[in-house]
Short mmCIF file of C-alpha atoms in Angstrom, two decimals:
data_model
loop_
_atom_site.label_atom_id
_atom_site.label_comp_id
_atom_site.label_asym_id
_atom_site.label_seq_id
_atom_site.Cartn_x
_atom_site.Cartn_y
_atom_site.Cartn_z
CA MET A 21 -0.21 0.30 -0.41
CA LEU A 22 1.77 3.22 -0.80
CA ASN A 23 2.03 6.28 1.49
CA LEU A 24 0.39 9.08 2.16
CA ASP A 25 3.56 11.38 2.96
CA GLN A 26 5.73 9.31 1.07
CA LEU A 27 3.74 10.26 -2.27
CA ALA A 28 3.13 13.85 -1.15
CA ALA A 29 6.96 14.83 -0.99
CA PHE A 30 7.77 13.12 -4.14
CA VAL A 31 5.77 15.71 -5.96
CA SER A 32 6.85 18.48 -3.52
CA VAL A 33 10.02 17.14 -5.22
CA VAL A 34 9.85 16.99 -8.41
CA ASP A 35 7.20 20.61 -8.27
CA LEU A 36 9.82 23.11 -6.58
CA GLY A 37 14.38 21.02 -7.43
CA SER A 38 14.53 20.48 -4.66
CA PHE A 39 14.09 18.42 -1.55
CA THR A 40 15.33 21.48 1.24
CA ALA A 41 12.75 23.77 -0.35
CA ALA A 42 9.71 20.88 -0.01
CA ALA A 43 11.38 20.11 3.19
CA ASP A 44 10.49 24.15 4.24
CA ARG A 45 7.00 23.32 2.35
CA VAL A 46 5.31 19.84 3.75
CA GLY A 47 6.87 20.84 7.26
CA LEU A 48 9.87 18.11 7.73
CA THR A 49 13.79 18.67 7.80
CA GLN A 50 16.15 17.97 4.48
CA PRO A 51 16.13 14.56 5.30
CA ALA A 52 13.08 14.10 6.45
CA VAL A 53 12.43 14.54 3.24
CA SER A 54 14.87 12.21 1.78
CA LEU A 55 14.13 9.06 3.62
CA GLN A 56 10.44 9.75 2.48
CA VAL A 57 11.43 9.63 -0.99
CA LYS A 58 14.17 6.78 -0.53
CA LEU A 59 11.15 4.85 0.73
CA LEU A 60 9.27 5.37 -2.05
CA GLU A 61 11.37 4.04 -4.38
CA GLN A 62 12.91 0.97 -2.02
CA ARG A 63 8.52 0.59 -2.02
CA LEU A 64 8.35 0.68 -5.97
CA GLY A 65 11.72 -1.40 -6.92
CA VAL A 66 12.54 2.20 -8.78
CA ARG A 67 14.92 5.18 -9.53
CA LEU A 68 12.45 8.58 -8.63
CA ILE A 69 14.12 11.68 -8.29
CA GLU A 70 17.19 11.75 -10.83
CA ARG A 71 20.04 14.56 -10.07
CA VAL A 72 20.82 17.09 -13.12
CA GLY A 73 23.00 20.33 -12.01
CA ARG A 74 21.63 21.51 -8.62
CA ARG A 75 18.48 20.43 -9.95
CA ALA A 76 16.18 16.57 -8.42
CA GLN A 77 14.18 16.27 -11.74
CA PRO A 78 11.28 13.06 -11.63
CA SER A 79 12.83 10.31 -13.74
CA PRO A 80 11.43 8.44 -16.16
CA ALA A 81 9.28 6.35 -13.98
CA GLY A 82 9.24 8.86 -11.55
CA VAL A 83 7.40 10.42 -14.49
CA GLU A 84 5.19 7.89 -14.87
CA LEU A 85 4.62 7.85 -11.57
CA LEU A 86 3.73 12.13 -10.66
CA LEU A 87 0.49 11.25 -13.06
CA HIS A 88 -1.34 8.80 -10.30
CA ALA A 89 0.40 11.17 -7.02
CA ARG A 90 -0.80 13.65 -8.54
CA ARG A 91 -4.74 12.41 -9.22
CA ILE A 92 -3.89 9.76 -5.25
CA LEU A 93 -4.04 13.77 -3.33
CA GLU A 94 -6.55 14.97 -4.94
CA ASP A 95 -8.90 12.32 -4.45
CA CYS A 96 -8.10 12.06 -0.71
CA SER A 97 -7.99 15.80 -0.43
CA ALA A 98 -11.51 16.29 -1.36
CA ALA A 99 -11.89 13.12 0.72
CA GLN A 100 -11.08 15.28 3.22
CA ASP A 101 -12.71 18.26 2.35
CA ALA A 102 -16.26 16.09 1.80
CA MET A 103 -15.45 14.88 5.43
CA LEU A 104 -15.05 18.10 6.69
CA PRO A 105 -19.06 18.94 7.29
CA TYR A 106 -19.50 15.75 9.31
CA ARG A 107 -16.78 16.93 10.97
CA GLU A 108 -18.12 19.63 12.10
CA GLY A 109 -22.01 18.17 12.09
CA SER A 110 -23.48 20.10 9.58
CA ILE A 111 -24.85 16.94 7.61
CA GLY A 112 -25.14 14.20 8.22
CA ARG A 113 -28.51 10.96 8.45
CA VAL A 114 -30.19 9.75 11.23
CA ARG A 115 -32.78 7.00 11.37
CA ILE A 116 -35.99 7.32 13.58
CA GLY A 117 -37.81 3.90 13.94
CA SER A 118 -40.72 4.70 15.30
CA GLY A 119 -45.41 4.48 15.84
CA GLY A 120 -47.68 6.06 14.08
CA THR A 121 -48.89 8.06 17.17
CA ALA A 122 -45.30 9.97 18.17
CA SER A 123 -44.42 9.81 14.58
CA ILE A 124 -47.41 12.38 12.87
CA HIS A 125 -47.81 14.35 16.93
CA LEU A 126 -44.55 14.37 18.16
CA LEU A 127 -41.33 13.80 16.22
CA PRO A 128 -42.65 16.10 13.28
CA ARG A 129 -42.08 19.24 15.91
CA ALA A 130 -38.65 17.84 17.59
CA ILE A 131 -37.27 17.45 13.39
CA ALA A 132 -38.38 20.64 12.95
CA ALA A 133 -36.64 21.64 15.68
CA VAL A 134 -33.27 19.64 15.41
CA LYS A 135 -33.88 20.49 11.30
CA LYS A 136 -33.75 25.01 12.66
CA ARG A 137 -30.61 23.93 14.31
CA MET A 138 -28.78 21.72 11.37
CA PRO A 139 -30.65 21.95 8.07
CA GLY A 140 -28.24 19.54 6.20
CA LEU A 141 -29.01 17.03 8.37
CA GLU A 142 -31.04 13.88 6.70
CA ILE A 143 -33.91 12.61 9.16
CA ILE A 144 -35.55 9.48 8.02
CA VAL A 145 -38.83 8.15 10.05
CA ARG A 146 -39.59 5.06 9.50
CA ILE A 147 -43.04 3.83 10.78
CA GLY A 148 -43.83 0.13 12.62
CA ASN A 149 -45.04 -1.70 15.94
CA THR A 150 -42.53 -1.78 18.77
CA ASP A 151 -41.47 -6.12 18.39
CA GLU A 152 -40.01 -5.13 14.42
CA ILE A 153 -38.21 -1.43 15.49
CA LEU A 154 -36.50 -3.07 18.34
CA ARG A 155 -35.42 -5.71 15.68
CA ASP A 156 -33.79 -3.44 13.42
CA LEU A 157 -32.41 -1.10 16.41
CA GLU A 158 -29.97 -4.04 17.18
CA ALA A 159 -29.72 -4.80 13.32
CA ASN A 160 -28.23 -0.98 13.15
CA ALA A 161 -30.51 -0.42 10.87
CA LEU A 162 -32.39 2.52 12.75
CA ASP A 163 -30.34 4.85 14.76
CA LEU A 164 -32.84 5.55 17.37
CA ALA A 165 -36.13 4.69 18.39
CA VAL A 166 -39.15 6.26 19.40
CA VAL A 167 -41.63 3.56 21.24
CA VAL A 168 -44.37 2.95 23.89
CA LEU A 169 -42.18 2.09 27.01
CA PRO A 170 -41.57 -1.28 27.80
CA ALA A 171 -38.10 -2.08 25.23
CA ALA A 172 -36.56 -5.16 26.36
CA GLY A 173 -32.70 -5.93 25.39
CA ARG A 174 -29.63 -6.41 26.49
CA SER A 175 -27.54 -4.76 24.00
CA LEU A 176 -30.16 -1.79 24.58
CA GLU A 177 -30.70 1.72 26.68
CA VAL A 178 -34.16 3.02 26.92
CA GLU A 179 -34.66 7.14 28.46
CA PRO A 180 -38.46 7.40 29.09
CA PHE A 181 -38.95 10.98 27.31
CA TYR A 182 -42.50 11.32 27.99
CA GLU A 183 -45.58 10.55 30.29
CA ASP A 184 -48.88 10.22 28.50
CA GLU A 185 -51.79 10.49 29.46
CA LEU A 186 -54.52 7.43 28.00
CA LEU A 187 -58.44 8.90 27.82
CA ALA A 188 -61.53 7.95 27.41
CA VAL A 189 -62.73 9.64 23.95
CA ALA A 190 -66.65 9.79 22.69
CA PRO A 191 -68.71 11.74 20.25
CA LYS A 192 -69.00 15.36 20.61
CA GLY A 193 -72.22 16.34 23.66
CA SER A 194 -71.08 12.53 25.27
CA GLN A 195 -71.81 12.81 29.14
CA ILE A 196 -69.05 11.54 30.82
CA PRO A 197 -69.02 11.24 34.68
CA GLU A 198 -68.47 13.53 36.33
CA GLY A 199 -64.33 12.46 38.18
CA GLY A 200 -63.87 10.43 35.11
CA PRO A 201 -65.80 6.69 33.67
CA GLU A 202 -64.23 3.85 35.76
CA ALA A 203 -63.54 0.71 34.72
CA GLY A 204 -67.17 -0.68 34.99
CA PHE A 205 -69.17 2.57 33.49
CA PHE A 206 -67.76 1.15 29.75
CA SER A 207 -69.01 -2.82 29.82
CA ASP A 208 -72.02 -1.63 28.14
CA LYS A 209 -70.16 0.32 25.88
CA THR A 210 -69.68 0.06 21.80
CA LEU A 211 -65.64 0.20 22.64
CA MET A 212 -62.83 0.77 19.75
CA LEU A 213 -59.55 0.21 20.40
CA TYR A 214 -56.20 -0.40 18.85
CA GLU A 215 -54.42 -3.12 18.37
CA GLY A 216 -51.56 -4.83 19.68
CA GLY A 217 -48.83 -3.25 20.13
CA ASN A 218 -47.70 -1.50 24.78
CA THR A 219 -50.20 1.24 24.63
CA ARG A 220 -53.13 -2.13 23.94
CA ARG A 221 -51.30 -4.47 27.10
CA THR A 222 -51.94 -0.82 29.23
CA ILE A 223 -55.10 -0.59 28.26
CA ASP A 224 -56.16 -4.55 28.75
CA ASP A 225 -54.06 -3.89 32.11
CA TRP A 226 -56.19 -1.34 33.78
CA PHE A 227 -59.41 -2.83 32.81
CA ALA A 228 -57.40 -6.37 34.22
CA SER A 229 -57.25 -4.23 37.46
CA ALA A 230 -60.78 -4.14 37.92
CA GLY A 231 -61.08 -7.63 37.17
CA ILE A 232 -63.23 -6.74 34.12
CA ARG A 233 -62.21 -8.50 30.72
CA LEU A 234 -63.88 -6.28 28.00
CA LYS A 235 -64.22 -7.36 23.86
CA PRO A 236 -64.31 -4.66 21.72
CA ALA A 237 -66.59 -4.32 18.78
CA MET A 238 -63.34 -3.56 16.84
CA GLU A 239 -60.37 -3.28 16.65
CA PHE A 240 -57.63 -1.39 13.98
CA GLY A 241 -54.32 -1.14 13.31
CA SER A 242 -54.70 2.60 13.21
CA VAL A 243 -55.22 5.14 16.41
CA GLU A 244 -56.09 8.04 13.73
CA ALA A 245 -58.46 5.32 12.50
CA VAL A 246 -59.85 4.83 16.13
CA LYS A 247 -60.78 8.76 16.65
CA GLU A 248 -62.42 9.34 13.22
CA LEU A 249 -65.11 6.29 14.19
CA VAL A 250 -65.39 7.40 17.47
CA ALA A 251 -65.73 11.22 16.02
CA ALA A 252 -68.62 9.66 13.91
CA GLY A 253 -70.72 8.60 16.66
CA LEU A 254 -70.14 4.27 16.25
CA GLY A 255 -68.69 4.60 19.79
CA TRP A 256 -66.31 5.02 22.50
CA SER A 257 -62.48 4.35 23.02
CA LEU A 258 -59.46 4.95 25.60
CA LEU A 259 -56.77 6.51 22.67
CA PRO A 260 -53.24 8.74 23.88
CA GLU A 261 -54.36 12.56 23.91
CA LEU A 262 -50.55 13.46 22.41
CA ALA A 263 -52.72 12.59 19.57
CA LEU A 264 -55.73 14.47 21.02
CA GLN A 265 -54.43 18.27 21.70
CA ARG A 266 -54.60 18.70 18.12
CA ASP A 267 -58.54 18.95 17.84
CA ARG A 268 -60.16 16.82 20.15
CA ALA A 269 -62.71 20.15 21.41
CA ASP A 270 -64.18 20.52 18.33
CA TYR A 271 -66.28 16.68 17.62
CA LEU A 272 -64.64 14.66 20.55
CA THR A 273 -65.18 14.71 24.37
CA THR A 274 -62.75 13.77 26.23
CA SER A 275 -61.97 12.41 29.58
CA PRO A 276 -59.05 11.36 31.92
CA LEU A 277 -60.04 8.08 33.69
CA LYS A 278 -60.47 7.65 36.93
CA PRO A 279 -58.16 5.24 37.98
CA ARG A 280 -55.69 7.69 35.39
CA LEU A 281 -54.22 5.71 33.27
CA VAL A 282 -50.37 6.37 31.33
CA ARG A 283 -48.14 4.80 28.74
CA GLN A 284 -44.64 6.17 28.73
CA LEU A 285 -42.46 7.40 25.17
CA GLY A 286 -39.48 5.95 25.70
CA MET A 287 -35.71 6.87 23.17
CA VAL A 288 -34.43 3.50 22.41
CA MET A 289 -30.57 2.74 21.54
CA ARG A 290 -28.48 0.09 20.96
CA ARG A 291 -25.67 0.91 24.32
CA ASP A 292 -22.54 1.14 21.68
CA LYS A 293 -23.84 3.15 19.49
CA HIS A 294 -22.18 5.97 17.95
CA LEU A 295 -22.68 9.70 19.06
CA THR A 296 -22.61 12.01 15.82
CA LYS A 297 -23.66 15.43 16.65
CA GLY A 298 -26.83 14.77 14.55
CA LEU A 299 -28.68 12.21 16.40
CA ARG A 300 -27.73 13.71 19.23
CA GLU A 301 -29.59 17.14 18.52
CA VAL A 302 -32.66 14.52 17.59
CA ILE A 303 -31.88 13.18 21.74
CA ASN A 304 -31.63 17.41 23.06
CA CYS A 305 -34.89 17.83 20.86
CA LEU A 306 -37.09 14.90 22.27
CA ARG A 307 -36.18 15.90 25.86
CA GLU A 308 -37.59 19.24 25.34
CA PHE A 309 -40.99 17.73 25.78
CA ARG A 310 -39.68 15.93 28.61
CA ILE A 311 -43.08 15.40 31.50
#
């Protein structure tokens, strides 16, 4: 493998016609430059520099090498220039995995804040269920996951950062008990719930703690779909407050539950994940939502 310092010393000697002048250019002593060229000649097995009078000139082999050496050094310089924005953190890429609700109602605000600080940062969001996202995270196909906890994995590090209350949700104008409905209140209601995941397990556990095991009339893989069906008057649900912040007053009636029910959102990463500036900015912006 050719040594870049040796190539640079060789090119400098040819350009300046002197080992001493080349040493001044590269900031080395004249013997050090002579050694660099000698080592390169030994590496290639040819003589590269000839003295013509008092001037150092390339041999025929040196003339041939010079074409390649200049191109190699130019390419290396271009590669260093290309890496500069990454070293400074002005560009890069962050791959985030998340569930549907967080990706719609939480991540856009965090991404907007990050893009103000780092306009060149590329952010990719992949939506899926928690198990799929964590598998991709462990395989290093994602840099960060924003999911409903719990999230487990021997190679994963979890940081809770957002507490999201689950609310009773009914069509506009529905009557809800003062202080919030208890689990038994839903026994005679048409109940539509989110299908699967930690959010659903949290809801099922809330009912189970009151000794109630309800079978919902309908189940959906989208919180947004459930919200629209409730607004259309087709039934009741328990939905994350995060998904209701913008429009619940317009066409829904909502209330905290009794007792309160919350879910935790967390940031999950591999323990050995290298924190680029872009990834640190994403994490910091998500932490600003901490409640």
